[in-house]
Short mmCIF file of C-alpha atoms in Angstrom, two decimals:
data_model
loop_
_atom_site.label_atom_id
_atom_site.label_comp_id
_atom_site.label_asym_id
_atom_site.label_seq_id
_atom_site.Cartn_x
_atom_site.Cartn_y
_atom_site.Cartn_z
CA UNK A 295 23.53 17.81 81.89
CA UNK A 296 21.31 15.76 79.67
CA UNK A 297 18.93 13.56 81.60
CA UNK A 298 18.48 11.04 78.82
CA UNK A 299 20.79 8.73 76.90
CA UNK A 300 20.03 7.52 73.40
CA UNK A 301 22.06 5.64 70.78
CA UNK A 302 23.40 8.08 68.19
CA UNK A 303 22.06 6.19 65.21
CA UNK A 304 19.91 3.26 64.19
CA UNK A 305 18.48 1.88 61.03
CA UNK A 306 15.63 -0.37 60.05
CA UNK A 307 14.01 -1.69 56.90
CA UNK A 308 10.94 -0.05 55.47
CA UNK A 309 7.79 -1.75 56.70
CA UNK A 310 9.44 -3.19 59.78
CA UNK A 311 9.09 -1.95 63.33
CA UNK A 312 11.60 0.61 64.55
CA UNK A 313 12.37 0.37 68.26
CA UNK A 314 14.20 3.38 69.66
CA UNK A 315 15.51 3.07 73.23
CA UNK A 316 16.06 5.79 75.79
CA UNK A 317 17.61 5.65 79.26
CA UNK A 318 16.45 8.12 81.91
CA UNK A 319 17.72 6.55 85.12
CA UNK A 320 17.39 9.73 87.23
CA UNK A 321 13.79 10.48 86.33
CA UNK A 322 11.67 11.56 89.27
CA UNK A 323 8.24 10.28 90.16
CA UNK A 324 6.13 12.88 88.41
CA UNK A 325 8.30 13.63 85.40
CA UNK A 326 6.91 12.75 82.02
CA UNK A 327 8.84 11.23 79.13
CA UNK A 328 8.30 12.92 75.77
CA UNK A 329 9.35 11.93 72.31
CA UNK A 330 9.81 14.34 69.43
CA UNK A 331 11.31 13.95 66.02
CA UNK A 332 12.96 16.34 63.60
CA UNK A 333 12.95 15.75 59.89
CA UNK A 334 15.94 17.44 58.28
CA UNK A 335 16.00 21.03 59.61
CA UNK A 336 12.28 21.42 60.13
CA UNK A 337 10.80 22.30 63.51
CA UNK A 338 10.60 19.30 65.84
CA UNK A 339 7.33 17.41 65.83
CA UNK A 340 5.66 15.94 68.89
CA UNK A 341 5.14 12.18 68.78
CA UNK A 342 3.96 10.93 72.15
CA UNK A 343 4.42 11.26 75.89
CA UNK A 344 3.80 9.14 78.99
CA UNK A 345 4.23 8.88 82.72
CA UNK A 346 3.95 5.26 83.86
CA UNK A 347 1.66 3.35 81.57
CA UNK A 348 2.33 2.38 78.00
CA UNK A 349 0.82 4.78 75.51
CA UNK A 350 -0.25 4.48 71.90
CA UNK A 351 -1.43 6.97 69.34
CA UNK A 352 -1.71 7.10 65.57
CA UNK A 353 2.01 7.70 65.18
CA UNK A 354 3.71 5.39 67.66
CA UNK A 355 3.70 3.42 70.88
CA UNK A 356 5.64 4.23 74.02
CA UNK A 357 6.73 1.47 76.35
CA UNK A 358 7.98 2.58 79.78
CA UNK A 359 9.67 0.08 82.07
CA UNK A 360 8.13 -0.57 85.46
CA UNK A 361 10.99 1.20 87.26
CA UNK A 362 10.64 4.10 84.76
CA UNK A 363 14.39 4.18 84.18
CA UNK A 364 14.05 3.55 80.47
CA UNK A 365 11.57 3.64 77.64
CA UNK A 366 11.21 2.54 74.04
CA UNK A 367 9.50 4.33 71.20
CA UNK A 368 8.04 1.96 68.66
CA UNK A 369 7.16 2.92 65.11
CA UNK A 370 5.20 -0.18 64.12
CA UNK A 371 5.61 0.03 60.35
CA UNK A 372 8.44 2.41 59.51
CA UNK A 373 8.31 4.28 56.22
CA UNK A 374 10.97 6.28 54.41
CA UNK A 375 9.31 9.45 55.71
CA UNK A 376 10.12 8.34 59.26
CA UNK A 377 13.81 8.97 58.61
CA UNK A 378 14.58 11.66 61.17
CA UNK A 379 16.34 12.47 64.42
CA UNK A 380 14.29 11.26 67.39
CA UNK A 381 14.59 13.01 70.73
CA UNK A 382 13.68 11.53 74.09
CA UNK A 383 13.01 14.28 76.64
CA UNK A 384 12.16 14.46 80.31
CA UNK A 385 10.91 17.58 81.98
CA UNK A 386 13.27 18.84 84.63
CA UNK A 387 12.16 18.99 88.22
CA UNK A 388 8.83 19.23 89.91
CA UNK A 389 8.38 22.97 89.61
CA UNK A 390 10.32 23.86 86.52
CA UNK A 391 9.25 23.71 82.93
CA UNK A 392 12.79 23.68 81.58
CA UNK A 393 13.30 21.07 78.88
CA UNK A 394 16.52 19.25 78.19
CA UNK A 395 16.88 17.64 74.81
CA UNK A 396 19.26 14.72 74.53
CA UNK A 397 21.48 14.32 71.51
CA UNK A 398 18.85 12.21 69.81
CA UNK A 399 18.91 9.10 67.68
CA UNK A 400 19.28 9.45 63.95
CA UNK A 401 16.96 6.84 62.46
CA UNK A 402 17.53 5.81 58.88
CA UNK A 403 14.75 3.80 57.27
CA UNK A 404 16.16 1.75 54.42
CA UNK A 405 14.10 0.93 51.29
CA UNK B 148 -4.79 26.85 61.03
CA UNK B 149 -3.06 26.40 64.39
CA UNK B 150 0.54 27.41 63.99
CA UNK B 151 3.67 29.07 65.28
CA UNK B 152 5.21 31.59 62.92
CA UNK B 153 8.70 33.04 62.96
CA UNK B 154 10.17 35.95 61.08
CA UNK B 155 12.48 36.28 59.39
CA UNK B 156 13.14 32.74 58.19
CA UNK B 157 16.65 33.62 57.06
CA UNK B 158 18.86 36.47 58.19
CA UNK B 159 22.45 37.42 57.51
CA UNK B 160 23.79 40.25 59.64
CA UNK B 161 27.02 41.68 60.98
CA UNK B 162 28.54 41.62 64.43
CA UNK B 163 27.02 44.13 66.82
CA UNK B 164 23.94 45.06 64.83
CA UNK B 165 20.90 44.59 67.05
CA UNK B 166 18.23 42.27 65.70
CA UNK B 167 14.91 40.81 66.71
CA UNK B 168 13.42 37.50 65.65
CA UNK B 169 9.67 37.49 66.08
CA UNK B 170 7.57 34.54 67.17
CA UNK B 171 3.80 34.44 67.20
CA UNK B 172 1.29 31.70 67.98
CA UNK B 173 -2.46 31.65 67.37
CA UNK B 174 -3.38 28.89 69.83
CA UNK B 175 -3.75 31.01 72.97
CA UNK B 176 -0.91 29.05 74.58
CA UNK B 177 0.50 30.20 77.89
CA UNK B 178 3.92 28.60 77.50
CA UNK B 179 6.44 29.74 74.88
CA UNK B 180 10.09 28.97 74.43
CA UNK B 181 13.14 29.63 72.26
CA UNK B 182 15.74 27.06 71.25
CA UNK B 183 18.90 27.14 69.22
CA UNK B 184 20.26 24.23 67.30
CA UNK B 185 23.87 23.75 66.31
CA UNK B 186 25.48 20.80 64.50
CA UNK B 187 26.16 17.93 66.85
CA UNK B 188 24.55 19.68 69.83
CA UNK B 189 20.86 19.00 69.37
CA UNK B 190 18.38 21.62 70.60
CA UNK B 191 19.25 23.83 73.54
CA UNK B 192 16.72 26.00 75.30
CA UNK B 193 17.53 29.72 75.44
CA UNK B 194 14.59 31.23 77.31
CA UNK B 195 11.06 30.30 78.11
CA UNK B 196 7.92 32.02 79.32
CA UNK B 197 5.11 30.60 81.40
CA UNK B 198 2.75 33.48 80.67
CA UNK B 199 2.62 37.20 79.99
CA UNK B 200 5.40 39.03 81.85
CA UNK B 201 6.85 35.74 83.17
CA UNK B 202 10.14 34.64 81.61
CA UNK B 203 13.04 32.48 82.74
CA UNK B 204 16.43 31.36 81.52
CA UNK B 205 16.99 28.09 79.75
CA UNK B 206 20.34 26.41 79.22
CA UNK B 207 22.05 29.00 77.03
CA UNK B 208 20.62 32.47 77.77
CA UNK B 209 23.84 34.50 77.45
CA UNK B 210 23.67 37.13 74.73
CA UNK B 211 19.90 36.95 74.35
CA UNK B 212 16.90 38.82 75.70
CA UNK B 213 13.21 38.06 75.48
CA UNK B 214 9.98 39.78 76.34
CA UNK B 215 6.41 38.62 76.77
CA UNK B 216 4.12 41.62 76.68
CA UNK B 217 1.33 39.79 74.89
CA UNK B 218 0.29 36.19 75.13
CA UNK B 219 0.69 35.47 71.44
CA UNK B 220 4.14 37.02 70.90
CA UNK B 221 7.55 36.08 72.26
CA UNK B 222 10.33 37.94 70.43
CA UNK B 223 13.99 36.98 70.75
CA UNK B 224 16.36 39.93 70.90
CA UNK B 225 20.06 39.89 70.18
CA UNK B 226 21.35 43.25 71.40
CA UNK B 227 24.87 42.79 70.03
CA UNK B 228 25.07 39.64 67.90
CA UNK B 229 28.34 37.78 67.62
CA UNK B 230 29.46 35.05 65.21
CA UNK B 231 28.97 32.37 67.87
CA UNK B 232 25.25 33.12 67.72
CA UNK B 233 25.12 31.86 64.16
CA UNK B 234 22.59 29.08 64.49
CA UNK B 235 19.17 27.70 63.63
CA UNK B 236 16.54 29.08 66.01
CA UNK B 237 13.18 27.59 66.85
CA UNK B 238 10.26 29.04 68.75
CA UNK B 239 7.72 26.75 70.40
CA UNK B 240 4.46 27.06 72.33
CA UNK B 241 2.34 24.83 74.52
CA UNK B 242 -0.54 24.92 76.97
CA UNK B 243 0.53 23.67 80.41
CA UNK B 244 -1.83 21.38 82.27
CA UNK B 245 -2.65 21.48 85.95
CA UNK B 246 -0.39 18.55 86.80
CA UNK B 247 2.87 20.32 85.87
CA UNK B 248 3.16 18.21 82.82
CA UNK B 249 2.14 19.73 79.57
CA UNK B 250 0.95 18.68 76.24
CA UNK B 251 2.78 18.78 72.99
CA UNK B 252 4.90 21.73 72.08
CA UNK B 253 4.25 23.21 68.66
CA UNK B 254 7.42 24.37 66.95
CA UNK B 255 7.83 27.10 64.39
CA UNK B 256 9.58 26.54 61.05
CA UNK B 257 12.90 27.92 62.24
CA UNK B 258 15.05 30.99 61.61
CA UNK B 259 18.50 30.48 60.19
CA UNK B 260 20.74 33.27 61.44
CA UNK B 261 24.24 34.02 60.21
CA UNK B 262 26.33 36.62 62.02
CA UNK B 263 29.40 37.74 60.09
#
């Protein structure tokens, strides 16, 4: 079973912030949250990951709630090239490296 | 250039004809994995490997085999392909960290397989 829940689709205007939510209510204490995106049928691309604290890199910011049951990926200034499917992923278990991808959110950035 | 390569990129075959999809990475990564992607189902993990000679099943391992004889290579073998294995396949690699998390996975460009 998928460990994350994401809205199937979202849209935003070019130049505005895109905020993509993810619920992971059963996450355990040392599981990380990862975000990837897939543009068309290309290989998925890593965006960011985090454990407890908010994280920021050149692509995006990741906001994790204090109870760690949900997170939000923020693309601060969305461009048309950010149109993609965004996957929120948690790593399963404390001793397993198995990944479970959710169904993802299809983000459409409008001109 | 750091990369994951897959071959072939496109393959059309017939039911029952054994095939191998190769995956190679040049980043000295310990962890490698195979996924398949089908419309409406997202990515599903087939098999993964923590290091040479260490492999384990993912979510959808039936009908597939893998081997990890060398660190850089992780071929996916379909001994007797069937039409329900028609899919888009991705290989990925990563270097695990000590804390059981791991850094980004690098994905290959994909192999589109059609089994008639």
